[in-house]
Amino acid sequence: MSGLEDLYKEIILDHYRSPRNQGELEEPAHRCEGFNPLCGDEVVVYLSLDGGTIDIKIGGRGCSISMASASMMSEIVKGKSIEEAKQITQAFKEMMDIYESELSGNTEIESVSSDVDLGDLEALQGVVKYPVRIKCATLAWNTLTQSIDEIQDQTH
Ligand code: ZN
């Protein structure tokens, strides 16, 4: 078990040290900021849609979990459609919800069957040890969701 935990830590540290898709996108890309006051994490998501596929850049600063989660998120949603990004976001949030219940000692949870492959994101489960850190892990995803909502409001 500790071998797996070491692997998870490696994955998180790798994303934290060399974040993917870091930087800014020029206007008219959509810019959206997220803040987690519990930990002081800030994530800025730049999103643009080119022919229906997502281009994304990540800015901001925060703890290793929030930054690694943002990096992994950018990697997995880049080049996807909005619909696919929403499905991935939902699968990730369900995974973390179930995990939060487990951490709080609730064993009566239904597992969700999801055919979305979350890849490295599953490593977040291995390093998040306290419910409060789940806010760090989900910050980038909430910011992505807000960004998508705002873009869709503009175009309707
Ligand atoms: Zn944090």
XYZ file of C-alpha atoms in Angstrom, residues 22-134:
113
model
C 0.599 27.118 -17.287
C 0.184 30.736 -18.367
C -2.452 32.943 -19.938
C -4.551 32.978 -23.080
C -5.018 36.255 -24.960
C -8.427 37.842 -25.182
C -11.105 36.999 -26.226
C -10.389 33.916 -24.113
C -12.573 33.726 -21.037
C -10.847 34.388 -17.709
C -12.257 33.049 -14.464
C -10.791 33.142 -10.960
C -11.381 30.734 -8.119
C -10.369 31.155 -4.500
C -10.246 28.699 -1.626
C -10.106 30.828 1.553
C -9.568 27.771 3.782
C -6.107 27.256 2.342
C -5.401 30.468 0.431
C -5.344 28.772 -2.977
C -6.022 30.861 -6.061
C -6.638 29.386 -9.491
C -7.132 31.354 -12.696
C -8.621 29.437 -15.614
C -8.279 30.814 -19.146
C -10.611 29.084 -21.532
C -11.247 29.468 -25.213
C -13.197 27.394 -27.667
C -11.697 26.818 -31.063
C -14.146 25.013 -33.326
C -15.844 23.559 -30.270
C -12.707 22.176 -28.632
C -11.248 23.557 -25.458
C -7.989 25.421 -25.178
C -6.981 26.089 -21.596
C -4.269 27.787 -19.559
C -3.882 27.896 -15.807
C -2.601 30.666 -13.576
C -2.644 31.333 -9.859
C -0.832 29.987 -6.845
C -1.577 27.657 -4.029
C -0.697 24.452 -2.241
C 0.613 21.389 -4.052
C -2.774 19.665 -4.121
C -4.621 22.637 -5.643
C -1.909 23.279 -8.230
C -1.470 19.626 -9.167
C -5.226 19.210 -9.527
C -5.404 22.273 -11.803
C -2.521 20.983 -13.905
C -4.093 17.545 -14.289
C -7.457 19.098 -15.074
C -5.966 21.244 -17.841
C -4.265 18.192 -19.302
C -7.398 16.065 -19.362
C -9.875 18.684 -20.712
C -7.615 20.306 -23.312
C -8.787 19.387 -26.812
C -12.099 18.058 -25.490
C -15.578 19.445 -26.153
C -17.537 21.320 -23.474
C -19.816 18.319 -23.065
C -16.878 15.962 -22.528
C -15.303 18.404 -20.054
C -18.559 18.477 -18.090
C -18.673 14.682 -17.949
C -15.092 14.492 -16.727
C -15.787 17.191 -14.121
C -18.814 15.291 -12.896
C -16.890 12.012 -12.671
C -14.095 13.712 -10.735
C -16.461 15.425 -8.320
C -18.349 12.175 -7.715
C -15.056 10.440 -6.996
C -14.135 13.128 -4.453
C -17.648 13.182 -2.908
C -17.479 9.461 -2.277
C -13.999 9.863 -0.887
C -15.147 12.678 1.403
C -17.878 10.404 2.785
C -15.301 7.703 3.395
C -13.043 10.135 5.240
C -15.963 11.195 7.416
C -16.584 7.578 8.315
C -19.690 7.101 6.226
C -19.505 3.624 4.792
C -22.992 3.543 3.344
C -22.114 5.139 0.071
C -23.177 4.007 -3.300
C -20.345 3.764 -5.733
C -20.950 5.428 -9.048
C -20.332 3.525 -12.158
C -18.525 5.829 -14.487
C -16.827 5.012 -17.732
C -14.739 8.173 -17.604
C -11.064 7.339 -17.164
C -9.652 9.831 -14.698
C -6.072 8.627 -15.069
C -3.602 10.452 -12.835
C -6.443 12.255 -11.091
C -7.029 9.184 -8.997
C -3.707 9.984 -7.337
C -5.437 12.885 -5.587
C -7.366 10.393 -3.496
C -4.074 9.010 -2.290
C -2.766 12.319 -0.978
C -5.888 14.026 0.282
C -6.106 12.847 3.871
C -8.521 15.363 5.395
C -11.921 16.543 4.188
C -10.710 20.150 4.273
C -8.090 19.370 1.616
C -10.817 18.224 -0.762
